[in-house]
Amino acid sequence: MSANKESWGSRVGLVLAMAGNAVGLGNFLRFPVQAVQNGGGAFIIPYLVCLLLIGIPLLWVEWSMGRFGGKFGHHSTPFIMDTMHKNRLWKYIGVFGIWTNIAIAAYYCYIESWTLSYMLHSVVGTFEGMDQDAVAAFFNSYISIGKSTLGIPLEPIVFYVLCLLLNTFILSQGLSGGVERVAKVGMPLLILFGMFLAYKGVTITAGVDGAINDSSVGLNYLWTPNYEQLWSPSVWLAAAGQIFFTLAVGMGTIHCYASYVRSKDDIALNAMSAGWMNEFVEVVLGAAILIPISIGYLGIERVTELVQLGGLGLAFKTLPYLFFQWGDVLGAISGVMWFGLLFFAGITSSLAMGTPWMGFLQDEFNWGRKASAWSFGIIVFVLGMPTVLFFKYGVFDEYDYWAGTVSLVVFALFESILFAWVFGMKKGWREITSGSDIKVPGIYKFIIKFITPLLLLWVFVGSLVTPKGGDWGAALAGNWVLDDSSIIKKMMNSSLKKELADAIAAVNPAEVERLQNTLFYVNASRVLLITVFLSIALLVYVAYKKRVREGKI
């Protein structure tokens, strides 16, 4: 008898939890930067196309797969996929749905812990009186585990552990008693905080509180379309990648959450409700905060430089300084709201990451809720500490690339093939529409079977063999040189090796040592990730053999 007796307390709680799973740090930190770098307002065109042809189909696929597996008492992807076809390989493809979440949680909770720390620093006035360079230096010192301004020894580690303890405790309270309660509080607060900061972002006036530009300058910078970039496959790949990030598809969390709904419960409308709530937060709120506020006070040239560093640079190195341009009190309140909404966006996502592992242990090995939750916390702590201790050596980025990018596309490609071609579109469509409170457009039968798998294959292949500089025209004309950002070149560490060769040629011993250390830690992190994947696969094999012995298969 399985120890897994979880269930959702209400439909509202389920939708908010699903929305919380999707609404994450990428909504506020990644989307506006991606838009700026990939055509501004023109980026919204491939973004919406990918939403309609990849995002929404995968939402329906994953919700229906989860509910289908739940009918048989399965709450993690290895055995959810196993119920859909008896080829033994599918359960091992399903390992991605557990491994990805553990690997992402390992570094994601570290960013989440920054938001806890920065909320406290905002309250005590750490950033008051600092200029932008000082705030940036504070962040660099923080991630280097430098001296704490609060007097807390090893402050980043302390907050990381606190964050993991909080996640673990909530998970130990179950779906309705823990995850759902947090979603019911966190999601409304996130939207409330976001609406306030978005209002401030779109009402900036040049000459007021030190602003040098009106809000319209930042909004124009973000949304002025560059239609020439529409023809670049790299822009479409970026749009597809953002859809994966923003909807949390290709991870296994949606499957797990959906496996706890009743067999006749609606999934079509629930999926749309959670998905469109996520889009509102990302496109409306996320786009009105980071870029408009930064350009309002720093100008386009400075922000263009910072955008190249990504959303983390703007969020943690810049905004704490800008908030205090509104006065000490409002600066502290805005800081708490900004890092508070990031915290709620983070924790509602990281809680979802724990549920596939917990569901697997409860289903297959009869572990209790608390034991499975604490095992997740311990594993994430062990796997995540290298991202904390060796952040400057690229361990964090390696986890993010392989687990948070490549794995999502690979798993989504396999699950779309399983659902539409192996399980069968006829049965799949019946699963999607069963108990539906809305009429699902019939065109999606064709899209899910043909368009979505082909687009996913294109995204994967395009990432695998990205041409140098993203110049697809030259590549297709026969001059195909792989870019260092391609998966193949990433595996070969081409960029790092070039930097090392340059440092050796320049006789720069300090840089040579740093790059040699980086190469070591990058390769070590990959070995660690592979070891975790193989360990989970071994547990799936043990669980399968256990089922055979017990006559369940």
Coordinates of C-alpha atoms in Angstrom, one line a residue:
M1 CA 0.0 0.0 0.0
S2 CA 1.5 3.3 -1.1
A3 CA 2.1 6.0 1.6
N4 CA 1.0 8.6 -0.9
K5 CA -2.4 10.0 0.2
E6 CA -2.0 13.5 -1.1
S7 CA -4.7 15.6 -2.7
W8 CA -5.6 19.2 -3.6
G9 CA -7.8 21.0 -1.2
S10 CA -9.6 23.2 -3.8
R11 CA -9.6 24.1 -7.5
V12 CA -8.4 27.6 -6.7
G13 CA -5.5 26.2 -4.7
L14 CA -4.6 23.9 -7.6
V15 CA -4.7 26.7 -10.2
L16 CA -2.7 29.0 -8.0
A17 CA -0.1 26.3 -7.2
M18 CA 0.2 25.5 -10.9
A19 CA 0.5 29.2 -11.7
G20 CA 3.1 29.5 -9.0
N21 CA 5.0 26.6 -10.5
A22 CA 5.1 28.5 -13.8
V23 CA 5.6 32.0 -12.4
G24 CA 9.3 32.1 -11.4
L25 CA 12.3 34.3 -11.4
G26 CA 12.5 34.2 -15.2
N27 CA 9.3 36.1 -15.5
F28 CA 10.9 39.2 -14.0
L29 CA 14.6 38.6 -14.7
R30 CA 14.8 36.8 -18.0
F31 CA 11.9 37.8 -20.1
P32 CA 12.6 41.6 -20.4
V33 CA 16.3 40.9 -21.1
Q34 CA 15.4 38.3 -23.8
A35 CA 13.0 40.8 -25.4
V36 CA 15.6 43.6 -25.5
Q37 CA 18.3 41.3 -27.0
N38 CA 16.0 39.7 -29.6
G39 CA 14.1 42.4 -31.4
G40 CA 12.2 44.3 -28.7
G41 CA 8.6 44.5 -29.6
A42 CA 9.1 42.2 -32.6
F43 CA 10.2 39.5 -30.1
I44 CA 6.6 39.2 -28.9
I45 CA 5.6 37.8 -32.3
P46 CA 7.8 34.6 -32.2
Y47 CA 7.1 34.5 -28.4
L48 CA 3.3 34.3 -29.0
V49 CA 3.7 31.9 -31.9
C50 CA 5.8 29.6 -29.7
L51 CA 3.2 30.0 -26.9
L52 CA 0.4 28.8 -29.2
L53 CA 2.3 26.1 -30.9
I54 CA 4.6 24.8 -28.2
G55 CA 3.6 26.2 -24.8
I56 CA -0.2 25.6 -24.8
P57 CA 0.1 22.1 -26.4
L58 CA 2.7 21.0 -23.9
L59 CA 0.5 22.3 -21.0
W60 CA -2.4 20.1 -22.2
V61 CA -0.1 17.2 -22.9
E62 CA 1.5 17.3 -19.4
W63 CA -1.7 17.9 -17.5
S64 CA -3.4 15.0 -19.3
M65 CA -0.3 12.7 -18.9
G66 CA -0.3 13.5 -15.2
R67 CA -4.0 12.9 -14.6
F68 CA -3.8 9.7 -16.6
G69 CA -0.9 8.4 -14.6
G70 CA -2.6 9.4 -11.4
K71 CA -5.5 7.1 -12.2
F72 CA -3.0 4.2 -11.7
G73 CA -1.5 5.7 -8.5
H74 CA 1.6 7.2 -10.2
H75 CA 2.8 10.6 -9.2
S76 CA 6.2 10.9 -10.9
T77 CA 7.2 10.8 -14.6
P78 CA 9.0 7.5 -14.8
F79 CA 5.9 5.4 -14.0
I80 CA 3.5 7.9 -15.5
M81 CA 5.2 7.4 -18.8
D82 CA 5.4 3.7 -18.1
T83 CA 1.6 3.5 -18.0
M84 CA 1.3 5.0 -21.4
H85 CA 3.5 2.4 -23.1
K86 CA 5.1 -0.8 -21.9
N87 CA 8.4 -0.3 -23.6
R88 CA 10.8 -0.3 -20.6
L89 CA 12.8 2.6 -22.0
W90 CA 10.1 5.1 -21.4
K91 CA 10.4 4.9 -17.6
Y92 CA 14.1 5.8 -17.9
I93 CA 13.2 8.8 -20.2
G94 CA 10.9 9.7 -17.3
V95 CA 14.0 10.0 -15.1
F96 CA 14.4 13.5 -16.6
G97 CA 11.2 14.5 -14.8
I98 CA 12.8 13.9 -11.4
W99 CA 16.4 14.7 -12.1
T100 CA 15.7 18.0 -13.8
N101 CA 13.8 19.3 -10.7
I102 CA 16.5 18.2 -8.2
A103 CA 19.3 19.7 -10.3
I104 CA 17.4 23.0 -10.9
A105 CA 16.4 23.3 -7.3
A106 CA 20.1 23.0 -6.3
Y107 CA 20.9 26.3 -7.8
Y108 CA 17.5 27.9 -8.0
C109 CA 17.2 27.8 -4.2
Y110 CA 20.5 29.7 -4.0
I111 CA 19.0 32.6 -6.0
E112 CA 15.9 32.3 -3.9
S113 CA 18.0 32.7 -0.8
W114 CA 19.5 35.9 -2.2
T115 CA 16.0 37.4 -2.2
L116 CA 15.5 36.6 1.5
S117 CA 18.8 38.2 2.3
Y118 CA 18.2 41.3 0.2
M119 CA 14.7 41.8 1.8
L120 CA 16.5 42.0 5.2
H121 CA 19.2 44.3 3.8
S122 CA 16.4 46.5 2.3
V123 CA 14.7 46.7 5.7
V124 CA 17.8 47.6 7.7
G125 CA 18.9 50.2 5.2
T126 CA 22.1 48.5 3.9
F127 CA 21.7 50.0 0.4
E128 CA 20.8 53.5 1.7
G129 CA 23.4 56.0 0.6
M130 CA 25.2 53.6 -1.8
D131 CA 25.8 54.5 -5.4
Q132 CA 25.2 51.9 -8.1
D133 CA 28.8 50.8 -8.2
A134 CA 28.7 50.2 -4.4
V135 CA 25.5 48.1 -4.7
A136 CA 27.2 46.1 -7.5
A137 CA 30.3 45.6 -5.3
F138 CA 28.0 44.4 -2.5
F139 CA 26.6 41.7 -4.7
N140 CA 30.0 40.6 -6.0
S141 CA 31.2 40.4 -2.4
Y142 CA 28.1 38.4 -1.4
I143 CA 28.4 35.7 -4.0
S144 CA 32.1 35.5 -3.2
I145 CA 31.2 34.8 0.5
G146 CA 33.0 37.9 1.5
K147 CA 32.5 39.8 4.8
S148 CA 28.9 40.2 5.8
T149 CA 27.6 43.7 6.5
L150 CA 25.1 42.2 8.9
G151 CA 27.9 40.4 10.8
I152 CA 26.5 37.0 9.9
P153 CA 29.4 34.5 9.3
L154 CA 29.2 32.9 5.9
E155 CA 26.0 34.8 5.2
P156 CA 25.2 33.3 1.7
I157 CA 25.5 29.8 3.2
V158 CA 23.3 30.7 6.2
F159 CA 20.5 32.1 4.0
Y160 CA 20.8 29.1 1.6
V161 CA 20.3 26.7 4.4
L162 CA 17.4 28.7 5.8
C163 CA 15.8 28.7 2.4
L164 CA 16.2 25.0 2.0
L165 CA 14.8 24.4 5.5
L166 CA 11.8 26.6 4.7
N167 CA 11.1 24.7 1.4
T168 CA 11.6 21.3 3.1
F169 CA 9.3 22.2 6.0
I170 CA 6.5 23.4 3.7
L171 CA 6.8 20.3 1.5
S172 CA 6.6 18.1 4.7
Q173 CA 3.1 19.6 5.3
G174 CA 1.8 18.1 2.0
L175 CA 0.0 19.5 -1.0
S176 CA -3.0 21.0 0.6
G177 CA -1.5 21.8 4.0
G178 CA 1.8 23.2 2.6
V179 CA 2.2 23.9 -1.1
E180 CA -1.4 25.1 -1.6
R181 CA -1.4 27.4 1.4
V182 CA 1.8 29.1 0.3
A183 CA 0.4 29.5 -3.3
K184 CA -2.8 31.1 -1.9
V185 CA -0.8 33.7 0.0
G186 CA 2.2 34.1 -2.2
M187 CA 0.6 34.5 -5.6
P188 CA -1.8 37.3 -4.6
L189 CA 1.1 39.1 -2.8
L190 CA 3.3 38.6 -5.8
I191 CA 0.7 40.2 -8.1
L192 CA 0.1 43.0 -5.6
F193 CA 3.8 43.9 -5.2
G194 CA 4.2 43.6 -8.9
M195 CA 1.4 46.0 -9.7
F196 CA 2.8 48.6 -7.3
L197 CA 6.3 48.4 -8.8
A198 CA 4.9 48.3 -12.4
Y199 CA 2.9 51.5 -11.6
K200 CA 6.1 53.2 -10.4
G201 CA 7.9 51.9 -13.5
V202 CA 5.4 53.4 -15.9
T203 CA 5.0 56.7 -14.1
I204 CA 8.7 57.8 -13.9
T205 CA 9.1 61.5 -14.9
A206 CA 12.4 63.0 -16.0
G207 CA 13.7 65.4 -13.4
V208 CA 11.7 63.9 -10.5
D209 CA 13.7 62.0 -7.8
G210 CA 16.8 62.2 -10.0
A211 CA 15.3 60.4 -13.0
I212 CA 16.9 61.4 -16.3
N213 CA 14.2 59.9 -18.6
D214 CA 10.5 59.5 -18.6
S215 CA 9.1 56.0 -18.3
S216 CA 8.2 56.1 -22.0
V217 CA 12.0 56.0 -22.9
G218 CA 12.4 52.7 -21.1
L219 CA 9.2 51.2 -22.5
N220 CA 10.2 52.3 -26.0
Y221 CA 13.6 50.8 -25.6
L222 CA 12.0 47.5 -24.5
W223 CA 9.1 47.4 -27.1
T224 CA 10.3 49.2 -30.2
P225 CA 10.2 46.4 -32.8
N226 CA 13.2 45.5 -34.8
Y227 CA 11.5 43.4 -37.5
E228 CA 14.7 42.5 -39.2
Q229 CA 15.5 40.1 -36.4
L230 CA 12.2 38.3 -37.0
W231 CA 14.0 36.3 -39.8
S232 CA 16.7 35.1 -37.5
P233 CA 16.3 31.5 -36.3
S234 CA 18.2 32.5 -33.2
V235 CA 15.4 34.8 -32.2
W236 CA 12.9 32.0 -32.6
L237 CA 15.1 29.7 -30.6
A238 CA 15.3 32.3 -27.9
A239 CA 11.5 32.7 -27.9
A240 CA 11.0 29.0 -27.7
G241 CA 13.5 28.8 -24.9
Q242 CA 11.6 31.5 -23.0
I243 CA 8.4 29.6 -23.3
F244 CA 10.0 26.6 -21.6
F245 CA 11.3 28.8 -18.8
T246 CA 8.1 30.7 -18.2
L247 CA 5.6 27.8 -18.3
A248 CA 7.8 25.2 -16.5
V249 CA 7.1 22.6 -19.2
G250 CA 9.5 19.8 -19.9
M251 CA 10.3 19.5 -16.2
G252 CA 7.9 16.9 -14.7
T253 CA 6.3 19.2 -12.1
I254 CA 3.1 19.7 -14.1
H255 CA 2.7 15.9 -14.4
C256 CA 3.2 15.5 -10.7
Y257 CA 0.7 18.2 -9.7
A258 CA -1.9 17.0 -12.3
S259 CA -1.6 13.4 -11.1
Y260 CA -3.4 14.4 -7.9
V261 CA -6.5 15.6 -9.6
R262 CA -9.6 13.3 -9.8
S263 CA -10.0 11.4 -13.0
K264 CA -13.0 13.4 -14.2
D265 CA -11.7 16.8 -13.1
D266 CA -11.2 19.5 -15.8
I267 CA -7.6 19.9 -17.0
A268 CA -8.1 21.9 -20.2
L269 CA -9.4 25.1 -18.5
N270 CA -7.2 24.6 -15.4
A271 CA -4.1 24.5 -17.7
M272 CA -5.3 27.7 -19.5
S273 CA -6.0 29.5 -16.2
A274 CA -2.6 28.8 -14.8
G275 CA -0.9 29.5 -18.2
W276 CA -2.5 32.8 -18.9
M277 CA -2.0 34.0 -15.3
N278 CA 1.7 33.4 -15.9
E279 CA 1.6 35.3 -19.2
F280 CA 0.0 38.3 -17.4
V281 CA 2.7 38.3 -14.8
E282 CA 5.4 38.0 -17.3
V283 CA 4.4 40.3 -20.2
V284 CA 2.4 42.9 -18.3
L285 CA 4.1 43.1 -14.9
G286 CA 7.6 41.7 -15.7
A287 CA 8.1 44.1 -18.6
A288 CA 7.0 47.2 -16.7
I289 CA 9.6 47.0 -13.8
L290 CA 13.2 46.0 -14.5
I291 CA 13.9 47.9 -17.8
P292 CA 11.7 51.0 -17.5
I293 CA 13.0 51.8 -13.9
S294 CA 16.6 51.2 -14.8
I295 CA 16.5 53.3 -18.0
G296 CA 14.6 56.0 -16.1
Y297 CA 17.5 56.6 -13.8
L298 CA 20.6 55.2 -15.6
G299 CA 19.9 55.9 -19.2
I300 CA 19.9 53.7 -22.3
E301 CA 23.7 53.4 -22.7
R302 CA 24.4 52.2 -19.2
V303 CA 21.4 49.8 -19.2
T304 CA 22.5 48.4 -22.5
E305 CA 25.8 47.5 -20.9
L306 CA 24.1 45.9 -17.9
V307 CA 21.6 43.9 -20.1
Q308 CA 24.6 42.0 -21.6
L309 CA 25.1 40.6 -18.0
G310 CA 21.6 39.4 -17.9
G311 CA 18.7 40.0 -15.5
L312 CA 20.6 39.1 -12.4
G313 CA 22.9 42.1 -12.8
L314 CA 20.0 44.5 -13.1
A315 CA 17.9 42.9 -10.3
F316 CA 20.6 42.6 -7.6
K317 CA 23.3 45.1 -8.7
T318 CA 21.1 48.0 -9.8
L319 CA 17.5 48.1 -8.5
P320 CA 18.4 48.3 -4.8
Y321 CA 20.2 51.5 -5.6
L322 CA 17.4 52.9 -7.8
F323 CA 14.7 52.3 -5.2
F324 CA 16.4 54.6 -2.7
Q325 CA 16.1 57.4 -5.3
W326 CA 12.4 57.5 -4.1
G327 CA 13.4 58.3 -0.5
D328 CA 14.6 56.1 2.3
V329 CA 11.2 54.9 3.5
L330 CA 9.8 54.2 0.0
G331 CA 13.1 52.8 -1.1
A332 CA 13.1 50.2 1.8
I333 CA 9.4 49.4 1.1
S334 CA 10.1 49.0 -2.7
G335 CA 13.1 46.8 -2.0
V336 CA 11.0 44.5 0.3
M337 CA 8.3 44.4 -2.4
W338 CA 10.8 43.7 -5.3
F339 CA 12.7 41.0 -3.5
G340 CA 9.5 39.8 -1.8
L341 CA 7.8 39.1 -5.2
L342 CA 11.0 37.4 -6.4
F343 CA 10.9 35.3 -3.3
F344 CA 7.3 34.2 -3.8
A345 CA 8.0 33.6 -7.5
G346 CA 10.9 31.5 -6.5
I347 CA 9.5 29.5 -3.6
T348 CA 6.2 28.6 -5.4
S349 CA 8.4 27.1 -8.2
S350 CA 11.0 25.4 -5.9
L351 CA 8.2 23.7 -3.9
A352 CA 6.9 22.2 -7.2
M353 CA 10.4 20.9 -7.9
G354 CA 10.3 18.8 -4.7
T355 CA 7.0 17.0 -5.4
P356 CA 8.2 14.6 -8.2
W357 CA 10.9 13.2 -6.0
M358 CA 8.6 12.9 -3.0
G359 CA 5.8 11.3 -5.1
F360 CA 8.3 8.7 -6.4
L361 CA 9.5 7.7 -2.9
Q362 CA 6.0 7.6 -1.6
D363 CA 4.7 5.6 -4.5
E364 CA 7.5 3.1 -4.9
F365 CA 9.1 2.7 -1.5
N366 CA 6.3 3.7 0.8
W367 CA 8.2 6.5 2.4
G368 CA 6.2 8.9 4.5
R369 CA 5.6 12.6 3.5
K370 CA 8.1 14.0 6.0
A371 CA 10.9 11.6 5.3
S372 CA 10.6 12.1 1.5
A373 CA 10.5 15.9 2.0
W374 CA 13.6 15.9 4.2
S375 CA 15.4 13.6 1.8
F376 CA 14.8 16.1 -1.0
G377 CA 16.2 18.9 1.2
I378 CA 19.3 16.9 2.0
I379 CA 19.9 15.9 -1.6
V380 CA 19.4 19.5 -2.8
F381 CA 21.8 20.8 -0.1
V382 CA 24.6 18.4 -1.1
L383 CA 24.1 19.0 -4.8
G384 CA 23.6 22.7 -4.4
M385 CA 26.6 23.6 -2.1
P386 CA 29.1 23.5 -5.1
T387 CA 27.0 26.2 -6.7
V388 CA 27.4 28.3 -3.6
L389 CA 31.0 27.7 -2.9
F390 CA 32.3 27.7 -6.5
F391 CA 29.9 30.2 -8.0
K392 CA 32.8 32.1 -9.6
Y393 CA 34.0 29.0 -11.3
G394 CA 30.9 28.5 -13.3
V395 CA 29.3 25.6 -11.4
F396 CA 26.0 27.6 -11.1
D397 CA 26.0 28.3 -14.9
E398 CA 26.6 24.6 -15.7
Y399 CA 23.7 23.4 -13.6
D400 CA 21.5 26.1 -15.3
Y401 CA 22.6 25.2 -18.8
W402 CA 22.3 21.4 -18.7
A403 CA 19.3 21.0 -16.3
G404 CA 17.5 24.3 -16.8
T405 CA 17.9 24.5 -20.6
V406 CA 19.0 21.4 -22.5
S407 CA 17.1 18.9 -20.3
L408 CA 13.8 20.7 -20.7
V409 CA 13.9 20.6 -24.5
V410 CA 15.0 16.9 -24.6
F411 CA 12.3 15.8 -22.2
A412 CA 9.6 17.8 -23.9
L413 CA 10.6 16.3 -27.3
F414 CA 10.3 12.8 -26.0
E415 CA 7.1 13.3 -24.1
S416 CA 5.4 14.9 -27.2
I417 CA 6.4 11.9 -29.3
L418 CA 5.1 9.5 -26.6
F419 CA 1.8 11.3 -26.2
A420 CA 1.0 11.9 -29.8
W421 CA 2.6 8.9 -31.6
V422 CA 3.0 6.1 -29.1
F423 CA 0.1 6.5 -26.7
G424 CA -1.8 7.8 -29.7
M425 CA -3.5 11.1 -30.6
K426 CA -7.0 9.5 -30.4
K427 CA -6.5 8.4 -26.8
G428 CA -4.5 11.6 -26.0
W429 CA -7.3 13.9 -27.3
R430 CA -9.8 12.0 -25.2
E431 CA -7.6 12.6 -22.1
I432 CA -7.3 16.3 -22.8
T433 CA -11.0 16.9 -23.4
S434 CA -12.4 14.5 -20.7
G435 CA -14.3 16.6 -18.1
S436 CA -13.3 19.8 -19.9
D437 CA -15.1 23.0 -19.0
I438 CA -14.1 24.6 -22.3
K439 CA -14.2 23.5 -25.9
V440 CA -10.6 22.7 -26.9
P441 CA -10.1 23.8 -30.6
G442 CA -9.9 20.8 -32.9
I443 CA -6.9 22.3 -34.7
Y444 CA -4.8 21.4 -31.7
K445 CA -5.1 17.7 -32.6
F446 CA -3.0 18.5 -35.7
I447 CA -0.7 20.9 -33.8
I448 CA 0.1 18.4 -31.0
K449 CA 0.7 15.6 -33.3
F450 CA 2.8 17.3 -36.0
I451 CA 3.7 20.9 -35.3
T452 CA 4.8 20.7 -31.7
P453 CA 7.2 17.7 -32.1
L454 CA 8.7 19.3 -35.2
L455 CA 9.2 22.6 -33.5
L456 CA 10.8 20.9 -30.5
L457 CA 13.1 18.9 -32.8
W458 CA 14.0 22.2 -34.6
V459 CA 14.8 23.9 -31.2
F460 CA 17.0 21.0 -30.1
V461 CA 18.9 20.6 -33.4
G462 CA 19.2 24.4 -33.7
S463 CA 20.8 24.5 -30.2
L464 CA 22.9 21.4 -30.9
V465 CA 24.6 22.9 -34.0
T466 CA 24.1 26.7 -33.6
P467 CA 26.3 28.4 -36.3
K468 CA 28.9 30.9 -35.4
G469 CA 27.4 34.3 -34.5
G470 CA 23.9 32.9 -35.1
D471 CA 24.5 33.4 -38.8
W472 CA 22.2 30.8 -40.2
G473 CA 22.3 32.3 -43.7
A474 CA 26.0 31.6 -44.0
A475 CA 25.6 28.2 -42.4
L476 CA 22.9 27.1 -44.8
A477 CA 25.1 28.4 -47.7
G478 CA 27.7 25.9 -46.7
N479 CA 30.0 27.8 -44.3
W480 CA 28.8 26.0 -41.2
V481 CA 31.1 26.8 -38.3
L482 CA 29.8 25.9 -34.9
D483 CA 29.3 28.7 -32.4
D484 CA 30.7 28.3 -28.9
S485 CA 27.2 28.5 -27.5
S486 CA 26.1 25.4 -29.4
I487 CA 25.6 22.2 -27.3
I488 CA 28.4 20.4 -29.1
K489 CA 30.9 23.2 -28.4
K490 CA 29.7 23.5 -24.8
M491 CA 30.4 19.9 -24.2
M492 CA 33.9 20.5 -25.6
N493 CA 34.5 23.5 -23.4
S494 CA 35.6 25.4 -26.5
S495 CA 35.1 28.9 -25.1
L496 CA 37.0 28.2 -21.9
K497 CA 39.8 26.5 -23.7
K498 CA 40.2 29.5 -26.0
E499 CA 40.3 31.8 -23.0
L500 CA 42.9 29.6 -21.4
A501 CA 45.1 29.6 -24.5
D502 CA 44.9 33.4 -24.7
A503 CA 45.8 33.7 -21.0
I504 CA 48.8 31.4 -21.5
A505 CA 49.9 33.4 -24.5
A506 CA 49.6 36.7 -22.6
V507 CA 51.6 35.2 -19.7
N508 CA 48.9 36.0 -17.2
P509 CA 49.5 33.4 -14.4
A510 CA 46.5 34.6 -12.2
E511 CA 44.1 34.3 -15.1
V512 CA 45.6 30.9 -16.2
E513 CA 45.0 29.6 -12.7
R514 CA 41.4 30.8 -12.6
L515 CA 40.6 29.3 -15.9
Q516 CA 42.2 26.0 -15.0
N517 CA 40.2 25.9 -11.8
T518 CA 37.1 26.8 -13.8
L519 CA 37.7 23.9 -16.3
F520 CA 38.1 21.5 -13.4
Y521 CA 34.9 22.6 -11.6
V522 CA 32.9 22.7 -14.8
N523 CA 33.8 19.1 -15.6
A524 CA 33.4 18.0 -12.0
S525 CA 29.9 19.5 -11.9
R526 CA 28.9 17.6 -15.1
V527 CA 30.2 14.4 -13.5
L528 CA 28.1 15.1 -10.4
L529 CA 25.0 15.8 -12.5
I530 CA 25.5 12.6 -14.5
T531 CA 26.0 10.6 -11.2
V532 CA 22.7 11.9 -9.8
F533 CA 20.9 11.1 -13.0
L534 CA 22.3 7.5 -13.1
S535 CA 21.5 7.1 -9.4
I536 CA 17.8 8.1 -10.0
A537 CA 17.7 5.7 -13.0
L538 CA 19.0 2.9 -10.7
L539 CA 16.3 3.6 -8.2
V540 CA 13.7 3.4 -11.0
Y541 CA 15.1 0.1 -11.9
V542 CA 14.9 -1.1 -8.3
A543 CA 11.4 0.1 -8.1
Y544 CA 10.5 -1.7 -11.3
K545 CA 11.9 -5.0 -10.0
K546 CA 10.1 -4.5 -6.8
R547 CA 6.8 -4.1 -8.7
V548 CA 7.6 -7.3 -10.6
R549 CA 8.2 -9.3 -7.4
E550 CA 5.0 -8.0 -5.9
G551 CA 3.1 -9.0 -9.0
K552 CA 2.1 -5.4 -9.9
I553 CA 3.5 -5.7 -13.4

